[in-house]
Short mmCIF file of C-alpha atoms and ligand atoms in Angstrom, two decimals:
data_model
loop_
_atom_site.label_atom_id
_atom_site.label_comp_id
_atom_site.label_asym_id
_atom_site.label_seq_id
_atom_site.Cartn_x
_atom_site.Cartn_y
_atom_site.Cartn_z
CA MET U 1 -30.87 -61.66 93.97
CA THR U 2 -29.29 -58.28 93.30
CA PRO U 3 -29.68 -56.20 96.47
CA MET U 4 -29.73 -52.48 95.92
CA PRO U 5 -29.90 -49.76 98.49
CA THR U 6 -33.32 -48.14 98.36
CA THR U 7 -31.90 -44.85 99.53
CA ALA U 8 -28.42 -43.47 99.17
CA ALA U 9 -27.50 -39.97 100.22
CA SER U 10 -24.27 -38.29 99.23
CA THR U 11 -23.32 -36.48 102.43
CA ALA U 12 -22.51 -38.19 105.70
CA PRO U 13 -24.70 -36.30 108.22
CA GLN U 14 -27.92 -37.15 106.38
CA PRO U 15 -29.67 -40.22 107.76
CA ILE U 16 -29.06 -43.20 105.46
CA ILE U 17 -31.12 -46.36 105.72
CA ILE U 18 -30.84 -49.38 103.46
CA ARG U 19 -33.68 -51.72 102.63
CA MET U 20 -32.71 -54.83 100.68
CA HIS U 21 -36.02 -56.01 99.23
CA GLU U 22 -39.35 -54.36 98.46
CA ARG U 23 -41.13 -56.70 100.87
CA ASP U 24 -38.82 -55.81 103.79
CA ASN U 25 -40.46 -54.23 106.85
CA VAL U 26 -37.08 -53.32 108.39
CA ALA U 27 -34.09 -51.40 107.05
CA ILE U 28 -30.59 -50.94 108.45
CA VAL U 29 -29.01 -47.67 109.52
CA ALA U 30 -25.90 -46.98 107.44
CA ASN U 31 -24.50 -43.87 109.18
CA ASP U 32 -21.06 -44.37 110.76
CA ARG U 33 -22.08 -43.67 114.34
CA GLY U 34 -25.68 -44.77 114.04
CA LEU U 35 -28.60 -42.37 114.52
CA PRO U 36 -30.09 -40.81 117.69
CA ALA U 37 -33.73 -41.12 118.76
CA GLY U 38 -35.86 -38.40 117.21
CA THR U 39 -34.04 -38.49 113.85
CA THR U 40 -36.38 -38.05 110.90
CA LEU U 41 -35.59 -40.73 108.33
CA PRO U 42 -36.10 -40.46 104.57
CA GLY U 43 -39.84 -41.03 104.15
CA CYS U 44 -40.59 -38.99 107.33
CA LEU U 45 -40.49 -41.90 109.80
CA VAL U 46 -39.09 -40.69 113.17
CA LEU U 47 -36.77 -42.95 115.19
CA VAL U 48 -38.27 -44.01 118.54
CA ASP U 49 -34.90 -45.36 119.77
CA ALA U 50 -31.27 -44.61 119.09
CA VAL U 51 -30.15 -47.17 116.48
CA PRO U 52 -26.47 -48.19 116.15
CA GLN U 53 -24.82 -48.46 112.74
CA GLY U 54 -25.80 -51.63 110.90
CA HIS U 55 -28.80 -52.26 113.12
CA LYS U 56 -32.41 -52.54 112.02
CA VAL U 57 -35.25 -50.08 112.34
CA ALA U 58 -38.92 -51.09 112.03
CA LEU U 59 -40.42 -49.34 108.98
CA VAL U 60 -43.99 -50.15 110.02
CA ASP U 61 -45.77 -51.19 113.23
CA LEU U 62 -44.96 -54.88 113.79
CA LYS U 63 -47.51 -56.87 115.77
CA ALA U 64 -46.37 -59.62 118.14
CA ALA U 65 -45.64 -62.83 116.14
CA ALA U 66 -45.47 -60.89 112.85
CA PRO U 67 -42.66 -61.91 110.50
CA VAL U 68 -39.70 -59.51 110.39
CA LEU U 69 -38.63 -59.43 106.75
CA ARG U 70 -35.13 -58.68 105.46
CA TYR U 71 -33.84 -59.83 102.05
CA GLY U 72 -37.52 -60.53 101.38
CA ILE U 73 -37.65 -63.47 103.81
CA PRO U 74 -38.57 -63.84 107.51
CA ILE U 75 -35.38 -63.52 109.57
CA GLY U 76 -37.50 -63.84 112.74
CA TYR U 77 -40.87 -63.25 114.36
CA ALA U 78 -41.61 -60.30 116.67
CA LEU U 79 -41.70 -61.41 120.30
CA LYS U 80 -43.95 -58.42 121.16
CA ASP U 81 -45.53 -55.41 119.45
CA ILE U 82 -42.77 -53.26 117.91
CA PRO U 83 -43.84 -49.72 116.91
CA ALA U 84 -42.55 -48.21 113.66
CA GLY U 85 -39.25 -46.36 114.19
CA SER U 86 -38.06 -48.78 116.92
CA TRP U 87 -34.66 -50.49 117.06
CA VAL U 88 -35.28 -54.14 116.08
CA HIS U 89 -32.52 -56.09 117.86
CA GLU U 90 -32.04 -59.81 118.38
CA ARG U 91 -33.77 -59.85 121.77
CA LEU U 92 -37.04 -58.86 120.06
CA LEU U 93 -36.90 -61.73 117.55
CA ASP U 94 -37.82 -65.39 117.67
CA MET U 95 -35.59 -67.23 115.18
CA PRO U 96 -37.31 -69.43 112.56
CA SER U 97 -36.38 -73.11 112.55
CA ALA U 98 -34.15 -74.43 109.78
CA ARG U 99 -35.82 -75.25 106.50
CA SER U 100 -36.52 -78.95 106.13
CA LEU U 101 -34.30 -80.75 103.65
CA ASP U 102 -37.36 -82.48 102.19
CA ASN U 103 -39.33 -81.21 99.22
CA LEU U 104 -36.77 -78.62 98.14
CA PRO U 105 -36.94 -77.08 94.66
CA ILE U 106 -34.48 -79.09 92.57
CA ALA U 107 -32.69 -77.44 89.62
CA THR U 108 -35.78 -75.34 88.92
CA VAL U 109 -34.02 -72.07 88.05
CA LYS U 110 -32.63 -72.00 84.54
CA PRO U 111 -31.02 -68.58 84.18
CA PRO U 112 -30.23 -67.52 80.61
CA PRO U 113 -26.58 -68.21 79.84
CA MET U 114 -24.35 -65.30 80.85
CA PRO U 115 -22.30 -63.73 78.03
CA ALA U 116 -18.72 -64.99 77.94
CA LEU U 117 -16.07 -62.58 79.18
CA ALA U 118 -13.09 -63.01 76.86
CA GLY U 119 -9.64 -61.46 76.67
CA TYR U 120 -8.70 -61.30 80.36
CA THR U 121 -5.37 -62.88 81.30
CA PHE U 122 -2.83 -63.04 84.09
CA GLU U 123 0.79 -64.13 84.45
CA GLY U 124 0.91 -67.47 86.22
CA PHE U 125 3.13 -70.51 86.78
CA ARG U 126 1.89 -73.38 84.62
CA ASN U 127 2.22 -76.77 86.34
CA ALA U 128 2.86 -80.18 84.78
CA ASP U 129 -0.71 -81.29 85.60
CA GLY U 130 -2.17 -78.28 83.76
CA SER U 131 -3.08 -76.27 86.86
CA VAL U 132 -1.68 -72.75 87.32
CA GLY U 133 -0.04 -71.21 90.36
CA THR U 134 -0.26 -67.56 91.31
CA ARG U 135 2.82 -67.92 93.51
CA ASN U 136 5.90 -70.15 93.33
CA ILE U 137 6.29 -71.63 96.81
CA LEU U 138 8.16 -74.59 98.27
CA ALA U 139 5.81 -76.34 100.70
CA ILE U 140 7.13 -78.86 103.20
CA THR U 141 4.40 -81.34 104.09
CA GLN U 142 4.43 -82.85 107.58
CA THR U 143 2.79 -86.15 108.41
CA VAL U 144 2.42 -85.31 112.09
CA GLN U 145 2.61 -82.42 114.54
CA CYS U 146 5.63 -84.05 116.27
CA VAL U 147 7.98 -82.83 113.51
CA ALA U 148 6.73 -79.23 113.52
CA GLY U 149 9.50 -77.76 115.67
CA VAL U 150 12.32 -79.39 113.72
CA THR U 151 10.75 -78.44 110.38
CA ASP U 152 10.24 -74.86 111.50
CA PHE U 153 13.89 -74.64 112.59
CA ALA U 154 14.98 -75.95 109.18
CA VAL U 155 12.62 -73.58 107.34
CA GLN U 156 14.10 -70.58 109.14
CA ARG U 157 17.56 -71.66 107.97
CA ILE U 158 16.31 -72.37 104.43
CA LYS U 159 14.85 -68.87 104.26
CA ALA U 160 18.05 -67.28 105.56
CA GLU U 161 20.66 -69.41 103.78
CA LEU U 162 19.12 -70.93 100.64
CA LEU U 163 16.17 -68.84 99.47
CA PRO U 164 18.28 -65.75 98.54
CA ARG U 165 19.99 -67.93 95.90
CA PHE U 166 16.64 -68.76 94.23
CA PRO U 167 15.05 -65.43 93.33
CA ASN U 168 12.18 -66.95 91.33
CA VAL U 169 10.89 -68.75 94.42
CA ASP U 170 8.48 -66.63 96.47
CA ASP U 171 8.59 -68.42 99.80
CA VAL U 172 9.13 -71.60 101.78
CA VAL U 173 6.14 -72.74 103.81
CA ALA U 174 5.94 -75.48 106.44
CA LEU U 175 2.51 -77.14 106.30
CA GLU U 176 2.14 -77.43 110.08
CA HIS U 177 -1.02 -79.01 111.52
CA GLY U 178 -2.26 -80.80 114.63
CA TYR U 179 -3.09 -84.14 113.02
CA GLY U 180 -1.17 -87.34 112.27
CA CYS U 181 -1.14 -89.34 115.50
CA GLY U 182 -3.24 -89.85 118.61
CA VAL U 183 -6.25 -90.06 116.31
CA ALA U 184 -8.73 -92.77 115.27
CA ILE U 185 -7.16 -92.99 111.84
CA ASP U 186 -9.46 -95.75 110.57
CA ALA U 187 -12.67 -93.99 111.64
CA PRO U 188 -14.77 -93.20 108.54
CA ASP U 189 -14.51 -89.43 108.98
CA ALA U 190 -10.69 -89.54 109.24
CA ILE U 191 -10.71 -89.38 105.46
CA ILE U 192 -11.48 -85.66 105.78
CA PRO U 193 -8.26 -84.47 107.49
CA ILE U 194 -6.15 -86.98 105.54
CA ARG U 195 -7.36 -85.96 102.09
CA THR U 196 -7.26 -82.29 103.11
CA LEU U 197 -3.56 -82.53 103.92
CA ARG U 198 -2.91 -84.59 100.77
CA ASN U 199 -4.69 -82.14 98.50
CA ILE U 200 -3.07 -79.09 100.12
CA SER U 201 0.33 -80.65 99.36
CA LEU U 202 -0.78 -80.70 95.72
CA ASN U 203 -2.03 -77.07 95.67
CA PRO U 204 -1.13 -75.35 92.37
CA ASN U 205 0.98 -72.74 94.17
CA PHE U 206 3.46 -75.45 95.22
CA GLY U 207 4.50 -76.43 91.69
CA GLY U 208 4.24 -80.19 92.19
CA GLU U 209 7.41 -80.26 94.30
CA VAL U 210 6.06 -82.46 97.07
CA MET U 211 8.43 -82.92 100.00
CA VAL U 212 7.51 -84.62 103.26
CA VAL U 213 8.97 -84.60 106.77
CA SER U 214 7.89 -87.63 108.81
CA LEU U 215 8.67 -88.72 112.36
CA GLY U 216 8.64 -92.47 111.70
CA CYS U 217 6.30 -94.04 114.26
CA GLU U 218 3.19 -91.93 113.54
CA LYS U 219 -0.20 -93.31 112.49
CA LEU U 220 -0.34 -91.19 109.35
CA GLN U 221 2.53 -92.81 107.45
CA PRO U 222 3.83 -90.91 104.38
CA GLU U 223 2.55 -93.52 101.93
CA ARG U 224 -0.89 -93.32 103.50
CA LEU U 225 -0.88 -89.53 103.27
CA LEU U 226 0.44 -89.44 99.72
CA PRO U 227 0.05 -92.79 97.92
CA ALA U 228 1.99 -92.93 94.65
CA ASP U 229 -1.14 -92.66 92.51
CA SER U 230 -2.18 -89.42 94.25
CA ILE U 231 0.79 -87.54 92.86
CA PRO U 232 0.69 -87.44 89.09
CA LEU U 233 3.57 -84.99 89.02
CA ILE U 234 5.95 -87.47 90.59
CA ASP U 235 5.06 -90.01 87.92
CA LEU U 236 5.57 -87.42 85.23
CA ARG U 237 9.07 -86.71 86.43
CA ASN U 238 9.78 -90.41 86.71
CA ARG U 239 10.69 -90.13 90.34
CA ALA U 240 10.26 -93.56 91.86
CA THR U 241 9.43 -92.61 95.41
CA LEU U 242 8.03 -89.84 97.52
CA ASP U 243 10.69 -87.48 98.89
CA VAL U 244 10.53 -88.14 102.63
CA VAL U 245 12.88 -87.04 105.39
CA CYS U 246 12.22 -89.41 108.34
CA LEU U 247 13.55 -88.03 111.62
CA GLN U 248 13.75 -91.46 113.31
CA ASP U 249 15.98 -92.89 110.55
CA ASP U 250 19.12 -94.50 111.98
CA THR U 251 21.21 -92.28 109.74
CA HIS U 252 20.24 -89.27 111.78
CA VAL U 253 22.64 -88.67 114.65
CA GLY U 254 21.73 -85.53 116.49
CA PHE U 255 19.33 -82.71 115.75
CA MET U 256 21.59 -80.98 113.23
CA SER U 257 21.71 -84.03 110.99
CA MET U 258 17.89 -83.88 110.74
CA VAL U 259 17.98 -80.18 109.90
CA GLU U 260 20.68 -80.76 107.28
CA SER U 261 18.67 -83.59 105.67
CA ILE U 262 15.66 -81.30 105.33
CA MET U 263 17.84 -78.49 103.91
CA ARG U 264 19.58 -80.82 101.45
CA GLN U 265 16.27 -82.12 100.10
CA ALA U 266 14.72 -78.64 100.03
CA GLU U 267 17.58 -77.35 97.90
CA GLN U 268 16.78 -79.84 95.12
CA HIS U 269 13.16 -78.70 95.03
CA LEU U 270 14.18 -75.04 95.16
CA GLN U 271 16.42 -75.53 92.13
CA ARG U 272 13.53 -76.92 90.08
CA LEU U 273 11.07 -74.28 91.31
CA ASN U 274 13.58 -71.54 90.52
CA ALA U 275 13.76 -72.67 86.89
CA ARG U 276 10.06 -71.83 86.42
CA HIS U 277 8.79 -68.57 84.93
CA ARG U 278 5.44 -66.84 84.75
CA GLU U 279 3.60 -67.07 81.44
CA THR U 280 0.44 -65.43 80.15
CA VAL U 281 -2.60 -67.60 80.89
CA PRO U 282 -6.33 -66.94 80.50
CA ALA U 283 -8.34 -65.72 83.50
CA SER U 284 -10.10 -69.10 83.32
CA GLU U 285 -7.11 -70.54 85.21
CA LEU U 286 -8.09 -68.70 88.37
CA VAL U 287 -9.44 -70.92 91.14
CA VAL U 288 -10.94 -68.48 93.62
CA GLY U 289 -12.20 -69.34 97.08
CA VAL U 290 -14.56 -66.79 98.61
CA GLN U 291 -15.48 -66.51 102.27
CA CYS U 292 -16.38 -63.96 104.91
CA GLY U 293 -15.36 -63.53 108.53
CA GLY U 294 -16.15 -61.04 111.26
CA SER U 295 -19.36 -60.24 109.41
CA ASP U 296 -21.73 -57.38 110.15
CA ALA U 297 -25.04 -56.19 108.72
CA PHE U 298 -23.15 -54.48 105.87
CA SER U 299 -21.53 -57.73 104.72
CA GLY U 300 -24.71 -58.66 102.87
CA VAL U 301 -25.25 -55.11 101.59
CA THR U 302 -21.84 -54.04 100.28
CA ALA U 303 -18.89 -56.46 100.23
CA ASN U 304 -20.67 -59.77 99.66
CA PRO U 305 -22.87 -58.51 96.78
CA ALA U 306 -19.74 -56.99 95.17
CA VAL U 307 -17.99 -60.36 95.55
CA GLY U 308 -21.11 -62.01 94.08
CA PHE U 309 -20.94 -59.68 91.06
CA CYS U 310 -17.23 -60.55 90.70
CA THR U 311 -18.07 -64.27 91.02
CA ASP U 312 -20.34 -63.88 87.99
CA LEU U 313 -17.51 -62.12 86.09
CA LEU U 314 -15.13 -64.99 86.93
CA ILE U 315 -17.66 -67.62 85.85
CA ARG U 316 -18.23 -65.68 82.62
CA ALA U 317 -14.44 -65.71 82.09
CA GLY U 318 -14.46 -69.51 82.46
CA ALA U 319 -12.78 -69.56 85.89
CA SER U 320 -13.54 -71.65 88.98
CA VAL U 321 -15.12 -70.18 92.09
CA MET U 322 -15.72 -72.01 95.35
CA PHE U 323 -18.15 -70.75 97.96
CA SER U 324 -18.47 -72.56 101.26
CA GLU U 325 -19.44 -72.09 104.94
CA THR U 326 -22.23 -74.63 105.40
CA THR U 327 -23.86 -73.07 108.47
CA GLU U 328 -24.02 -69.73 106.62
CA VAL U 329 -25.91 -71.09 103.63
CA ARG U 330 -28.05 -73.68 105.43
CA ASP U 331 -30.94 -71.22 105.75
CA GLY U 332 -30.79 -70.50 102.02
CA ILE U 333 -30.66 -74.15 100.92
CA ASP U 334 -33.76 -73.71 98.74
CA GLN U 335 -31.97 -70.93 96.80
CA LEU U 336 -29.03 -73.25 96.23
CA THR U 337 -30.85 -76.43 95.23
CA SER U 338 -32.98 -74.46 92.79
CA ARG U 339 -29.81 -73.05 91.16
CA ALA U 340 -28.16 -76.47 90.74
CA THR U 341 -27.36 -77.40 87.13
CA THR U 342 -28.63 -80.96 87.62
CA PRO U 343 -30.68 -82.92 90.18
CA GLU U 344 -27.46 -84.76 91.12
CA VAL U 345 -25.76 -81.50 92.10
CA ALA U 346 -28.81 -80.48 94.17
CA GLN U 347 -28.85 -83.88 95.90
CA ALA U 348 -25.14 -83.57 96.68
CA MET U 349 -25.81 -80.21 98.38
CA ILE U 350 -28.66 -81.72 100.39
CA ARG U 351 -26.38 -84.61 101.39
CA GLU U 352 -23.71 -82.17 102.63
CA MET U 353 -26.30 -80.14 104.60
CA ALA U 354 -27.78 -83.29 106.16
CA TRP U 355 -24.32 -84.52 107.13
CA TYR U 356 -23.58 -81.16 108.77
CA ASP U 357 -26.95 -81.03 110.56
CA ALA U 358 -26.14 -84.45 112.05
CA TYR U 359 -22.58 -83.40 112.92
CA LEU U 360 -23.88 -80.36 114.84
CA GLN U 361 -26.62 -82.39 116.51
CA ARG U 362 -24.04 -84.93 117.70
CA GLY U 363 -22.35 -82.04 119.49
CA GLY U 364 -25.59 -80.79 121.02
CA ALA U 365 -25.73 -77.70 118.77
CA ASP U 366 -27.37 -76.41 115.62
CA ARG U 367 -26.61 -73.80 112.95
CA SER U 368 -27.47 -70.98 115.36
CA ALA U 369 -24.15 -71.67 117.16
CA ASN U 370 -22.49 -69.87 114.23
CA THR U 371 -23.14 -66.25 115.18
CA THR U 372 -20.62 -64.36 117.31
CA PRO U 373 -20.97 -61.47 119.78
CA GLY U 374 -19.33 -59.28 117.11
CA ASN U 375 -21.89 -60.30 114.48
CA LYS U 376 -24.69 -59.23 116.86
CA LYS U 377 -22.96 -55.98 117.78
CA GLY U 378 -22.65 -55.37 114.03
CA GLY U 379 -26.42 -55.69 113.64
CA LEU U 380 -26.85 -59.33 112.61
CA SER U 381 -29.62 -60.68 114.81
CA ASN U 382 -29.26 -64.37 114.02
CA ILE U 383 -27.93 -66.97 111.58
CA VAL U 384 -30.90 -66.57 109.22
CA GLU U 385 -30.09 -62.91 108.66
CA LYS U 386 -26.36 -63.69 108.45
CA ALA U 387 -26.93 -66.48 105.92
CA MET U 388 -28.96 -64.28 103.59
CA GLY U 389 -26.05 -61.84 103.50
CA SER U 390 -23.40 -64.56 103.18
CA ILE U 391 -24.95 -66.54 100.34
CA VAL U 392 -24.83 -63.58 97.91
CA LYS U 393 -21.07 -64.14 97.54
CA SER U 394 -22.05 -66.98 95.21
CA GLY U 395 -23.50 -64.54 92.65
CA THR U 396 -26.18 -65.72 90.25
CA ALA U 397 -24.51 -68.42 88.11
CA PRO U 398 -25.81 -71.99 88.12
CA ILE U 399 -24.12 -74.20 90.72
CA ALA U 400 -22.25 -76.83 88.74
CA ASN U 401 -20.27 -78.87 91.29
CA VAL U 402 -20.22 -79.90 94.94
CA LEU U 403 -17.14 -80.85 96.97
CA SER U 404 -17.16 -82.70 100.27
CA PRO U 405 -14.72 -81.28 102.85
CA GLY U 406 -11.10 -81.69 101.74
CA GLU U 407 -11.84 -82.87 98.20
CA LYS U 408 -10.01 -81.42 95.22
CA LEU U 409 -11.83 -79.53 92.49
CA LYS U 410 -12.21 -81.43 89.23
CA ALA U 411 -14.27 -79.05 87.08
CA LYS U 412 -14.53 -75.35 86.34
CA GLY U 413 -17.56 -73.20 87.06
CA LEU U 414 -19.30 -72.41 90.34
CA THR U 415 -18.75 -74.98 93.07
CA TYR U 416 -20.27 -75.39 96.50
CA ALA U 417 -17.28 -76.62 98.55
CA ALA U 418 -18.80 -77.81 101.81
CA THR U 419 -16.79 -76.50 104.77
CA PRO U 420 -17.41 -75.19 108.26
CA ALA U 421 -17.68 -71.38 108.36
CA SER U 422 -14.66 -71.11 110.70
CA ASP U 423 -12.31 -68.80 108.82
CA PHE U 424 -9.16 -70.90 109.26
CA ILE U 425 -10.87 -74.23 108.56
CA CYS U 426 -12.73 -72.88 105.53
CA GLY U 427 -9.51 -71.39 104.12
CA THR U 428 -7.64 -74.64 104.76
CA LEU U 429 -10.32 -76.71 102.99
CA GLN U 430 -10.48 -74.31 100.03
CA LEU U 431 -6.67 -74.67 99.74
CA ALA U 432 -7.24 -78.42 99.48
CA GLY U 433 -9.83 -77.71 96.79
CA GLY U 434 -7.02 -76.21 94.70
CA MET U 435 -7.63 -72.50 95.32
CA ASN U 436 -4.92 -70.22 93.90
CA LEU U 437 -6.52 -66.94 95.07
CA HIS U 438 -8.65 -66.15 98.11
CA VAL U 439 -11.19 -63.36 98.67
CA PHE U 440 -12.23 -62.57 102.21
CA THR U 441 -14.85 -60.00 103.24
CA THR U 442 -15.05 -58.56 106.72
CA GLY U 443 -17.18 -55.99 108.53
CA ARG U 444 -15.92 -56.18 112.10
CA GLY U 445 -12.34 -56.53 110.79
CA THR U 446 -9.88 -59.42 110.88
CA PRO U 447 -6.23 -59.36 109.80
CA TYR U 448 -6.64 -62.86 108.28
CA GLY U 449 -4.07 -64.23 105.84
CA LEU U 450 -2.76 -67.51 104.43
CA ALA U 451 0.85 -68.45 103.67
CA ALA U 452 0.01 -70.51 100.58
CA VAL U 453 -2.18 -68.13 98.53
CA PRO U 454 -2.74 -64.37 98.36
CA VAL U 455 -5.80 -63.21 100.31
CA ILE U 456 -7.62 -60.11 99.03
CA LYS U 457 -9.56 -58.58 101.91
CA VAL U 458 -12.67 -56.52 101.29
CA ALA U 459 -14.03 -54.16 103.98
CA THR U 460 -17.81 -53.86 104.24
CA ARG U 461 -17.68 -50.36 105.79
CA SER U 462 -15.71 -47.20 105.00
CA ASP U 463 -15.01 -46.68 108.69
CA LEU U 464 -13.18 -50.03 108.87
CA ALA U 465 -11.37 -49.36 105.58
CA ARG U 466 -10.19 -45.99 106.97
CA ARG U 467 -8.96 -47.31 110.30
CA TRP U 468 -7.44 -50.50 108.81
CA HIS U 469 -6.06 -48.73 105.74
CA ASP U 470 -2.96 -50.96 105.68
CA LEU U 471 -4.84 -54.25 106.16
CA MET U 472 -7.88 -53.97 103.88
CA ASP U 473 -7.28 -54.25 100.12
CA ILE U 474 -10.67 -52.97 98.90
CA ASN U 475 -13.33 -50.76 100.47
CA ALA U 476 -16.86 -51.84 99.58
CA GLY U 477 -18.32 -49.38 102.14
CA THR U 478 -18.66 -46.85 99.33
CA ILE U 479 -21.65 -48.88 98.13
CA ALA U 480 -23.63 -48.04 101.29
CA THR U 481 -23.08 -44.31 100.82
CA GLY U 482 -23.90 -44.39 97.12
CA GLU U 483 -20.40 -43.27 96.05
CA LYS U 484 -19.93 -46.50 94.10
CA SER U 485 -22.18 -49.22 92.78
CA ILE U 486 -22.01 -52.96 93.45
CA GLU U 487 -20.85 -53.33 89.83
CA ASP U 488 -18.06 -50.73 90.30
CA VAL U 489 -16.60 -52.53 93.30
CA GLY U 490 -17.10 -55.95 91.66
CA TRP U 491 -15.04 -54.85 88.65
CA GLU U 492 -12.42 -53.27 90.92
CA LEU U 493 -12.07 -56.62 92.70
CA PHE U 494 -11.89 -58.56 89.41
CA GLU U 495 -9.12 -56.30 88.09
CA MET U 496 -7.22 -56.47 91.38
CA MET U 497 -7.42 -60.28 91.24
CA LEU U 498 -5.59 -60.31 87.90
CA GLU U 499 -2.89 -57.98 89.28
CA VAL U 500 -2.44 -60.02 92.46
CA ALA U 501 -2.53 -63.35 90.61
CA SER U 502 0.20 -62.05 88.28
CA GLY U 503 2.45 -61.15 91.21
CA ARG U 504 2.43 -57.49 90.13
CA LYS U 505 0.59 -56.53 93.30
CA LYS U 506 0.90 -57.89 96.83
CA THR U 507 -2.05 -57.98 99.18
CA TRP U 508 -1.64 -56.29 102.55
CA ALA U 509 -1.52 -59.69 104.28
CA GLU U 510 1.37 -60.65 101.99
CA HIS U 511 3.09 -57.32 102.54
CA TRP U 512 3.09 -57.80 106.32
CA LYS U 513 3.46 -61.61 106.09
CA LEU U 514 0.31 -62.18 108.13
CA HIS U 515 -0.51 -65.87 108.05
CA ASN U 516 -3.06 -67.83 110.00
CA ALA U 517 -2.43 -71.47 110.84
CA LEU U 518 -3.73 -74.32 108.73
CA VAL U 519 -6.54 -75.85 110.76
CA LEU U 520 -7.65 -79.29 109.62
CA PHE U 521 -11.30 -80.24 109.99
CA ASN U 522 -11.29 -83.50 111.93
CA PRO U 523 -14.81 -84.70 112.73
CA ALA U 524 -13.40 -88.15 113.69
CA PRO U 525 -12.43 -89.13 117.26
CA VAL U 526 -9.03 -88.55 118.80
CA THR U 527 -7.59 -91.27 120.99
CA1 CA B 1 -15.80 -67.69 107.50
#
């Protein structure tokens, strides 16, 4: 699907409406402050109601129970007669039920191969296992939340006293989380938080320098978190054991001896990290995670289609792209299974969706619990409409791989990495997947960032990009006004990725050091 605005005027005061598909019987109002009742729209339709920016207007008379079509599919059914020119908000719509997971089209779409995109490179840190980092960071893994305060104290001192001596190292990051004890660690689903933490420790931006701080008595023992065979880099360097600082060790007398142990061990890793240098690598070494947060009706019109175009560029360049957010693609499952490269990939997607349906049902909810008050204020009536706008981030390439939550990527190409849509949990799971660059689109606006990888933020609206000029890296709002095309902004994003990955450019979140917490997805019981 390549959504294109059906109308695009060049000056702001003119009414601008955007229809995504020729079948659509609604369009959204693009003007910054919405449009008042009585406005004559392009095509001579007159607005019956005032319609806020991003909200839908009925293009024809809609009879009660008639399907309301956006993106060419029913996003709801009219609860009563809606005259042409009316504001179509969520209270007028009955949401369709989720598509059954039976009888889906399986690997039916065979798009012609996309032409390879050769010659694009960036400057990255090549790791011993072949992966490439975009940053050179010392990460300190923690087995359990109990050690977080001590580790944080040590990290502050490392930053102040050691880091200035190692100019090739970008940062020191404590991998703080809420897991590790007080949990049903043998429950089947406990594998998700455990492998997430394991695979984050092995993220390409950490250079294979795994270092662990443990309490001693916790359920998640270091050798369970990071068994020897999970860390190929340790084997390669012929290091016999995992580097663990255990706070309950008898050798520690007093708090300062713990802090000094952590600093002493960190210094060895910093020395090795500091000896590394960037080298020219092909763009195929990018592992990009895409997600959206604080979405509005423009997400699926401007920023997400531009990201989708860029996803295609990355796939053409041989790179890896992960898209995620299960509840935001659930309503487009037929689009995904049909784009799978093989029936096995399609079945894996269905398995992930079924698992998530059951997970939500266990909690007395369904996919409709996804949407926020901000989404609705931004014009998104329900999860069906939101999903159609979210799924376009995946572009048009065949879907080649599927990851369960917390798994690490094993192949290049386009991957569906199953995660919740929660921004922090999705980002955390994509880090575990091996992401070395993150793209995040937002319409309402969120200052989101991650400590471990650069996050490029894309605004869906020019108004947001103007007000948050020192938080948003790219403005895709120019697509709605016709100043730029989806392709223009997609290329702009692709070129910025290479600059950011090379360390030549910092994202705004990096500039201000805005980092959200790692949030592990733990569907297993706590005790
Ligand atoms: Ca999200």
